[in-house]
């Protein structure tokens, strides 16, 4: 239920778990944990009552495993009719106005037994569905708009103070509050930071021809351009350019912006137009030194914010959420303290290697492909052609993109906790 932030400071509300951050990761984790019987507080800085269901262009590439999670917590039936399946992925090198290189990678979902490699889901459908489910869950209190200003350890739990003056206590505190996580800072968890010198330009593009469910990733000298299929003759773009060039593009009116985009986008989908609001955000990598602390765990960008080059940021966060939910649910069944160091250590061990590998891979891919070095271009083009030509290697890449590799939590396999 949506709770107003006006409780008396003299009364401390009691919960099993407090989640700081009401974004996609925080809401999904709350629903998973509530389904396992925990009493949850979600502290959300955004005012969900003012959200609009109008299309603004924001959308998410949800890997197959992430869609499995949404199904396992009972949300997929509400989302599936508005989700666009990703049936193929085409990855190529190139320069604006010159088209793709002769060697490229092509992934077709028909080679997988699990169905589409993923789905594109618009924010106007996903976020309201999550918030509605939060409001209907009897053991979740959703405080919005509200922020945490202080957190401290107690003998058997953690105490947080909200901006409204209200206090809450719980056995465990979880930070889902993004790359500048106040939860991590207050818990004295340090983080590394790397600026990629790139800004991502995000918009929804209308086009004349159907995309046929094909996602495209063009690697150009300044950075990648992703063209991701939405329902109808629309696609979402994530276009990485240098900070200076992105500032110039942001200053353009819509017609000039489309004119600048056209050489990079190409004409394979016919004439293009803007179909929503334009957004931009700087690209960086920020990695927390630890995934856990005393009665504290970090999830999503609060733990590891990575480059969007492979579309894995949100999917990595949902993998965190599924892993942590399973660890906590299993610990509770065994009668353990869910915030004990050894319990949280299981989550950290489970996620540490995979999250570090994702951060390393996206960093190296961006370095390898965001340049115009002829020798590197030749080598990477041959590499993509080799991957595409070898079925076992190609299918391995496809399963990785679908999030179906490694030690998967039950939720990512579509199973309940």
Coordinates of C-alpha atoms in Angstrom, one line a residue:
X1 CA 0.0 0.0 0.0
X2 CA 1.1 3.6 -0.6
X3 CA 1.9 5.2 2.8
X4 CA 2.2 8.9 3.4
X5 CA 5.4 10.1 5.0
X6 CA 3.8 11.7 8.1
X7 CA 4.2 9.1 10.9
X8 CA 5.2 10.4 14.3
X9 CA 8.9 10.2 15.0
X10 CA 8.0 8.7 18.4
X11 CA 6.7 5.5 16.8
X12 CA 9.2 3.3 15.1
X13 CA 7.6 1.0 12.4
X14 CA 8.9 -2.6 12.5
X15 CA 9.8 -4.6 9.3
X16 CA 11.8 -7.6 8.4
X17 CA 13.5 -5.8 5.5
X18 CA 13.7 -2.1 4.5
X19 CA 14.5 -1.5 0.8
X20 CA 15.8 1.9 -0.1
X21 CA 14.9 2.7 -3.7
X22 CA 11.6 2.2 -5.5
X23 CA 12.9 1.8 -9.0
X24 CA 12.6 -1.4 -11.1
X25 CA 15.1 -3.4 -9.0
X26 CA 13.7 -2.3 -5.7
X27 CA 10.1 -3.0 -6.6
X28 CA 10.9 -6.4 -8.1
X29 CA 12.9 -7.4 -5.1
X30 CA 10.2 -6.2 -2.7
X31 CA 7.6 -8.3 -4.5
X32 CA 9.8 -11.4 -4.6
X33 CA 10.6 -11.1 -0.8
X34 CA 6.9 -10.4 0.1
X35 CA 6.0 -13.5 -1.8
X36 CA 8.3 -15.4 0.5
X37 CA 6.5 -14.0 3.6
X38 CA 8.7 -11.1 4.6
X39 CA 7.2 -7.8 5.8
X40 CA 8.8 -5.1 3.6
X41 CA 9.2 -1.3 3.6
X42 CA 10.0 0.4 0.3
X43 CA 11.4 3.9 0.6
X44 CA 10.9 5.6 -2.7
X45 CA 12.1 9.2 -3.5
X46 CA 9.7 9.4 -6.5
X47 CA 6.1 10.5 -6.2
X48 CA 4.4 7.6 -8.0
X49 CA 1.0 9.4 -7.9
X50 CA 2.2 11.8 -10.5
X51 CA 3.4 9.2 -13.0
X52 CA 1.9 9.2 -16.4
X53 CA 1.0 6.3 -18.7
X54 CA 1.7 8.4 -21.7
X55 CA 4.6 7.2 -24.0
X56 CA 7.8 9.1 -23.4
X57 CA 10.2 6.8 -25.2
X58 CA 11.8 5.1 -22.2
X59 CA 12.0 1.3 -22.5
X60 CA 14.0 -1.6 -21.3
X61 CA 15.6 -4.7 -22.9
X62 CA 14.6 -7.5 -20.7
X63 CA 16.6 -10.7 -21.2
X64 CA 14.7 -14.0 -21.3
X65 CA 15.8 -14.8 -17.7
X66 CA 14.5 -11.4 -16.5
X67 CA 11.1 -12.1 -18.1
X68 CA 11.1 -15.5 -16.3
X69 CA 11.5 -13.6 -13.0
X70 CA 8.5 -11.3 -13.9
X71 CA 6.5 -14.5 -14.6
X72 CA 7.5 -16.1 -11.4
X73 CA 6.3 -13.2 -9.3
X74 CA 3.0 -13.0 -11.2
X75 CA 3.5 -10.0 -13.4
X76 CA 4.1 -11.4 -16.9
X77 CA 0.5 -11.9 -17.8
X78 CA -0.1 -8.2 -17.3
X79 CA 2.9 -7.2 -19.4
X80 CA 3.1 -9.7 -22.2
X81 CA 0.6 -8.1 -24.6
X82 CA 2.6 -4.8 -24.5
X83 CA 6.0 -6.4 -24.7
X84 CA 7.9 -6.7 -28.0
X85 CA 9.8 -10.0 -28.5
X86 CA 13.4 -9.8 -29.5
X87 CA 13.6 -12.4 -32.2
X88 CA 17.0 -11.6 -33.8
X89 CA 20.0 -9.6 -32.9
X90 CA 22.4 -8.2 -35.5
X91 CA 25.8 -6.8 -34.4
X92 CA 28.0 -5.0 -36.8
X93 CA 30.9 -2.5 -37.1
X94 CA 30.7 0.6 -39.2
X95 CA 30.8 4.3 -39.7
X96 CA 27.9 6.7 -40.1
X97 CA 26.8 7.0 -43.7
X98 CA 28.8 3.9 -44.8
X99 CA 26.6 1.1 -43.6
X100 CA 27.8 -2.0 -41.7
X101 CA 31.0 -3.9 -42.3
X102 CA 31.1 -7.1 -44.3
X103 CA 31.6 -9.3 -41.3
X104 CA 28.9 -9.2 -38.5
X105 CA 27.2 -11.4 -35.9
X106 CA 23.6 -12.6 -36.3
X107 CA 21.6 -14.3 -33.6
X108 CA 18.2 -15.9 -34.3
X109 CA 16.0 -17.0 -31.4
X110 CA 14.9 -20.0 -33.5
X111 CA 18.2 -21.7 -32.4
X112 CA 17.2 -21.5 -28.8
X113 CA 14.6 -23.8 -27.2
X114 CA 13.6 -21.1 -24.7
X115 CA 11.7 -18.8 -27.1
X116 CA 12.7 -15.1 -27.7
X117 CA 16.0 -14.0 -26.4
X118 CA 14.2 -11.3 -24.5
X119 CA 11.5 -8.6 -24.8
X120 CA 11.4 -4.8 -25.0
X121 CA 9.1 -3.3 -22.4
X122 CA 8.2 0.3 -22.2
X123 CA 8.5 2.2 -18.9
X124 CA 4.9 3.3 -19.1
X125 CA 3.8 -0.4 -18.8
X126 CA 6.5 -1.9 -16.6
X127 CA 6.7 0.7 -13.8
X128 CA 2.9 1.1 -13.2
X129 CA 2.5 -2.7 -13.2
X130 CA 5.2 -3.0 -10.5
X131 CA 3.7 -0.2 -8.4
X132 CA 0.2 -1.6 -8.7
X133 CA 1.5 -5.0 -7.5
X134 CA 3.2 -3.2 -4.6
X135 CA 0.0 -1.5 -3.6
X136 CA -1.9 -4.8 -3.6
X137 CA 0.6 -6.7 -1.5
X138 CA -0.6 -6.8 2.1
X139 CA 2.9 -7.1 3.5
X140 CA 4.5 -4.2 1.7
X141 CA 4.4 -0.6 2.8
X142 CA 5.5 1.8 0.1
X143 CA 6.6 5.2 1.3
X144 CA 6.6 7.8 -1.5
X145 CA 7.9 10.4 -1.9
X146 CA 10.3 9.8 0.9
X147 CA 14.1 9.6 1.5
X148 CA 16.4 8.1 4.1
X149 CA 18.6 10.7 5.9
X150 CA 20.2 8.5 8.5
X151 CA 20.8 4.8 9.2
X152 CA 22.4 3.1 12.1
X153 CA 23.0 -0.4 13.5
X154 CA 21.2 -1.8 16.5
X155 CA 21.9 -5.0 18.5
X156 CA 19.7 -7.1 16.2
X157 CA 18.8 -4.8 13.4
X158 CA 19.1 -1.5 11.7
X159 CA 17.3 1.8 12.3
X160 CA 16.6 4.4 9.6
X161 CA 15.4 7.9 9.9
X162 CA 13.3 9.4 7.1
X163 CA 13.3 13.0 5.9
X164 CA 9.8 13.3 7.3
X165 CA 11.2 12.5 10.8
X166 CA 9.6 9.0 10.9
X167 CA 11.8 6.1 12.0
X168 CA 11.8 2.4 10.9
X169 CA 13.6 -0.6 12.0
X170 CA 14.3 -3.9 10.4
X171 CA 16.6 -6.9 10.5
X172 CA 18.1 -6.1 7.1
X173 CA 18.6 -2.9 5.0
X174 CA 18.9 -3.3 1.2
X175 CA 20.2 -0.4 -1.0
X176 CA 18.6 -0.3 -4.4
X177 CA 19.2 3.5 -4.7
X178 CA 21.4 3.7 -7.8
X179 CA 24.9 4.7 -8.7
X180 CA 25.2 7.4 -6.1
X181 CA 23.8 5.1 -3.4
X182 CA 23.3 7.0 -0.1
X183 CA 22.7 3.6 1.5
X184 CA 26.2 2.4 0.5
X185 CA 27.7 5.8 1.6
X186 CA 26.1 5.7 5.0
X187 CA 27.2 2.1 5.4
X188 CA 30.8 3.1 4.6
X189 CA 31.0 1.1 1.5
X190 CA 33.4 2.8 -0.9
X191 CA 33.1 2.7 -4.7
X192 CA 35.3 3.1 -7.8
X193 CA 34.3 5.5 -10.6
X194 CA 35.3 5.6 -14.3
X195 CA 34.0 8.2 -16.8
X196 CA 33.8 6.8 -20.3
X197 CA 33.8 10.2 -21.9
X198 CA 30.5 9.3 -23.6
X199 CA 26.9 10.4 -23.2
X200 CA 24.0 8.2 -24.1
X201 CA 21.2 9.8 -26.2
X202 CA 17.9 7.9 -25.8
X203 CA 14.8 8.3 -27.8
X204 CA 12.0 6.4 -29.4
X205 CA 12.0 6.5 -33.2
X206 CA 9.1 5.9 -35.6
X207 CA 9.9 4.3 -39.0
X208 CA 8.0 3.4 -42.1
X209 CA 9.0 -0.3 -42.4
X210 CA 8.5 -3.0 -39.8
X211 CA 11.5 -4.0 -37.7
X212 CA 10.4 -7.7 -37.6
X213 CA 11.6 -8.0 -34.0
X214 CA 15.2 -7.5 -34.9
X215 CA 17.6 -5.6 -32.5
X216 CA 20.6 -3.9 -34.1
X217 CA 23.9 -2.9 -32.4
X218 CA 26.1 -0.7 -34.6
X219 CA 29.6 -0.1 -33.3
X220 CA 30.9 3.3 -34.5
X221 CA 34.1 5.2 -33.7
X222 CA 32.6 7.4 -31.0
X223 CA 30.5 4.7 -29.4
X224 CA 27.7 2.2 -30.1
X225 CA 24.2 2.8 -31.5
X226 CA 21.6 0.3 -30.3
X227 CA 18.3 0.2 -32.3
X228 CA 15.8 -1.9 -30.3
X229 CA 12.4 -3.0 -31.5
X230 CA 9.2 -1.7 -29.8
X231 CA 5.6 -2.6 -30.5
X232 CA 4.5 -1.3 -33.9
X233 CA 6.8 0.5 -36.3
X234 CA 8.8 2.0 -33.5
X235 CA 12.3 1.4 -32.1
X236 CA 14.2 2.7 -29.1
X237 CA 17.7 4.0 -29.7
X238 CA 20.6 4.3 -27.3
X239 CA 23.2 6.3 -29.1
X240 CA 26.6 6.9 -27.4
X241 CA 28.6 9.9 -28.5
X242 CA 31.4 12.0 -26.9
X243 CA 30.2 14.4 -24.2
X244 CA 30.9 17.4 -26.5
X245 CA 29.1 15.9 -29.5
X246 CA 26.2 14.8 -27.4
X247 CA 25.8 18.4 -26.0
X248 CA 25.6 19.7 -29.6
X249 CA 23.0 17.1 -30.5
X250 CA 21.0 17.8 -27.4
X251 CA 20.9 21.5 -28.3
X252 CA 19.4 20.7 -31.7
X253 CA 15.7 20.9 -32.4
X254 CA 14.0 17.6 -33.3
X255 CA 14.4 18.0 -37.1
X256 CA 18.1 18.8 -36.8
X257 CA 18.6 15.9 -34.4
X258 CA 16.9 13.5 -36.8
X259 CA 19.1 14.8 -39.6
X260 CA 22.2 14.1 -37.5
X261 CA 20.9 10.6 -36.5
X262 CA 19.9 9.5 -40.0
X263 CA 23.5 8.7 -41.4
X264 CA 24.2 6.5 -38.3
X265 CA 20.7 4.9 -38.2
X266 CA 20.6 4.2 -42.0
X267 CA 17.6 3.8 -44.3
X268 CA 16.9 0.1 -43.8
X269 CA 13.6 1.0 -42.0
X270 CA 12.6 3.8 -44.3
X271 CA 12.1 7.4 -43.2
X272 CA 12.4 8.0 -39.5
X273 CA 10.6 10.4 -37.0
X274 CA 10.7 11.1 -33.3
X275 CA 8.0 9.1 -31.4
X276 CA 8.7 10.4 -27.8
X277 CA 10.8 12.6 -25.6
X278 CA 14.6 12.7 -26.0
X279 CA 16.8 11.9 -23.0
X280 CA 20.5 11.8 -22.3
X281 CA 22.7 10.6 -19.5
X282 CA 26.5 10.3 -19.0
X283 CA 28.1 6.9 -19.3
X284 CA 30.3 5.7 -16.5
X285 CA 31.2 2.7 -14.5
X286 CA 30.8 2.7 -10.7
X287 CA 31.5 -0.4 -8.7
X288 CA 31.0 -0.8 -4.9
X289 CA 33.9 -2.3 -3.1
X290 CA 31.6 -4.7 -1.3
X291 CA 28.1 -6.1 -2.1
X292 CA 27.3 -6.4 1.6
X293 CA 28.1 -4.9 5.0
X294 CA 26.8 -5.3 8.5
X295 CA 23.0 -5.9 8.1
X296 CA 23.3 -4.4 4.6
X297 CA 23.2 -5.6 1.0
X298 CA 23.4 -3.7 -2.3
X299 CA 21.5 -4.5 -5.5
X300 CA 21.7 -3.2 -9.0
X301 CA 23.4 0.0 -9.8
X302 CA 24.1 0.6 -6.1
X303 CA 26.3 -2.4 -6.4
X304 CA 27.6 -2.2 -9.9
X305 CA 26.7 0.5 -12.5
X306 CA 28.1 -0.6 -15.9
X307 CA 28.2 0.6 -19.5
X308 CA 25.0 -0.2 -21.4
X309 CA 26.9 -1.6 -24.4
X310 CA 25.4 -5.1 -24.1
X311 CA 22.1 -4.0 -22.5
X312 CA 22.9 -5.9 -19.3
X313 CA 22.6 -3.2 -16.6
X314 CA 19.0 -3.8 -15.6
X315 CA 19.3 -7.5 -16.2
X316 CA 22.3 -7.7 -13.9
X317 CA 20.3 -5.8 -11.2
X318 CA 17.4 -8.3 -11.5
X319 CA 19.9 -11.1 -11.3
X320 CA 21.1 -9.6 -8.0
X321 CA 17.5 -9.3 -6.8
X322 CA 16.7 -12.9 -7.7
X323 CA 19.9 -14.2 -6.0
X324 CA 19.4 -12.2 -2.8
X325 CA 15.7 -13.1 -2.5
X326 CA 16.6 -16.8 -2.8
X327 CA 19.4 -16.6 -0.2
X328 CA 17.1 -14.8 2.3
X329 CA 14.1 -17.0 1.7
X330 CA 16.2 -20.2 2.2
X331 CA 17.9 -18.7 5.3
X332 CA 14.5 -17.9 6.8
X333 CA 13.3 -21.4 6.2
X334 CA 16.3 -22.7 8.1
X335 CA 15.6 -20.4 11.0
X336 CA 18.8 -18.3 10.4
X337 CA 19.2 -14.6 11.0
X338 CA 18.7 -13.3 7.5
X339 CA 21.1 -10.5 8.1
X340 CA 23.9 -12.6 9.6
X341 CA 27.3 -12.1 8.0
X342 CA 27.5 -15.7 6.7
X343 CA 24.0 -15.4 5.1
X344 CA 24.8 -12.2 3.3
X345 CA 28.1 -13.7 2.4
X346 CA 26.3 -16.3 0.4
X347 CA 24.7 -13.6 -1.7
X348 CA 28.1 -11.8 -2.1
X349 CA 29.8 -15.0 -3.2
X350 CA 27.1 -15.9 -5.6
X351 CA 27.0 -12.5 -7.3
X352 CA 30.6 -11.3 -7.0
X353 CA 32.3 -13.1 -9.9
X354 CA 29.4 -12.7 -12.3
X355 CA 29.0 -9.0 -11.6
X356 CA 32.7 -8.4 -11.9
X357 CA 32.8 -10.3 -15.2
X358 CA 29.9 -8.2 -16.6
X359 CA 31.7 -5.0 -15.6
X360 CA 35.0 -6.1 -17.1
X361 CA 33.3 -7.3 -20.3
X362 CA 31.4 -4.2 -20.9
X363 CA 34.4 -2.0 -20.2
X364 CA 36.6 -4.0 -22.6
X365 CA 34.0 -4.2 -25.3
X366 CA 33.6 -0.4 -25.2
X367 CA 37.3 0.1 -25.4
X368 CA 37.6 -2.4 -28.3
X369 CA 34.8 -1.1 -30.4
X370 CA 34.6 2.7 -29.6
X371 CA 37.5 3.7 -31.8
X372 CA 38.5 3.9 -35.5
X373 CA 41.8 2.0 -35.3
X374 CA 42.1 0.0 -38.6
X375 CA 43.9 -2.9 -37.1
X376 CA 41.4 -3.3 -34.3
X377 CA 38.6 -2.9 -36.7
X378 CA 39.9 -5.7 -38.9
X379 CA 40.4 -8.0 -35.9
X380 CA 37.0 -7.4 -34.4
X381 CA 35.2 -7.8 -37.7
X382 CA 36.9 -11.1 -38.2
X383 CA 36.0 -12.1 -34.7
X384 CA 32.3 -11.3 -35.2
X385 CA 32.3 -13.2 -38.5
X386 CA 33.9 -16.2 -36.7
X387 CA 31.3 -16.2 -33.9
X388 CA 28.5 -16.0 -36.4
X389 CA 29.9 -18.8 -38.5
X390 CA 30.3 -21.4 -35.7
X391 CA 26.9 -22.7 -34.4
X392 CA 28.1 -23.8 -30.9
X393 CA 29.9 -20.5 -30.2
X394 CA 27.0 -18.6 -31.7
X395 CA 24.5 -20.4 -29.4
X396 CA 26.7 -19.8 -26.4
X397 CA 26.6 -16.1 -27.1
X398 CA 22.9 -16.2 -27.5
X399 CA 22.3 -17.9 -24.2
X400 CA 24.6 -15.4 -22.5
X401 CA 22.6 -12.5 -24.0
X402 CA 19.3 -14.2 -22.9
X403 CA 20.7 -14.4 -19.3
X404 CA 20.4 -18.2 -19.3
X405 CA 24.0 -19.1 -18.4
X406 CA 25.7 -19.7 -15.0
X407 CA 24.2 -20.7 -11.7
X408 CA 20.7 -19.3 -12.1
X409 CA 18.5 -18.4 -9.2
X410 CA 15.1 -20.2 -9.2
X411 CA 13.2 -17.0 -10.1
X412 CA 15.3 -16.5 -13.2
X413 CA 14.3 -20.1 -14.2
X414 CA 10.6 -19.1 -13.8
X415 CA 10.3 -21.0 -10.5
X416 CA 8.9 -19.7 -7.2
X417 CA 11.0 -19.2 -4.1

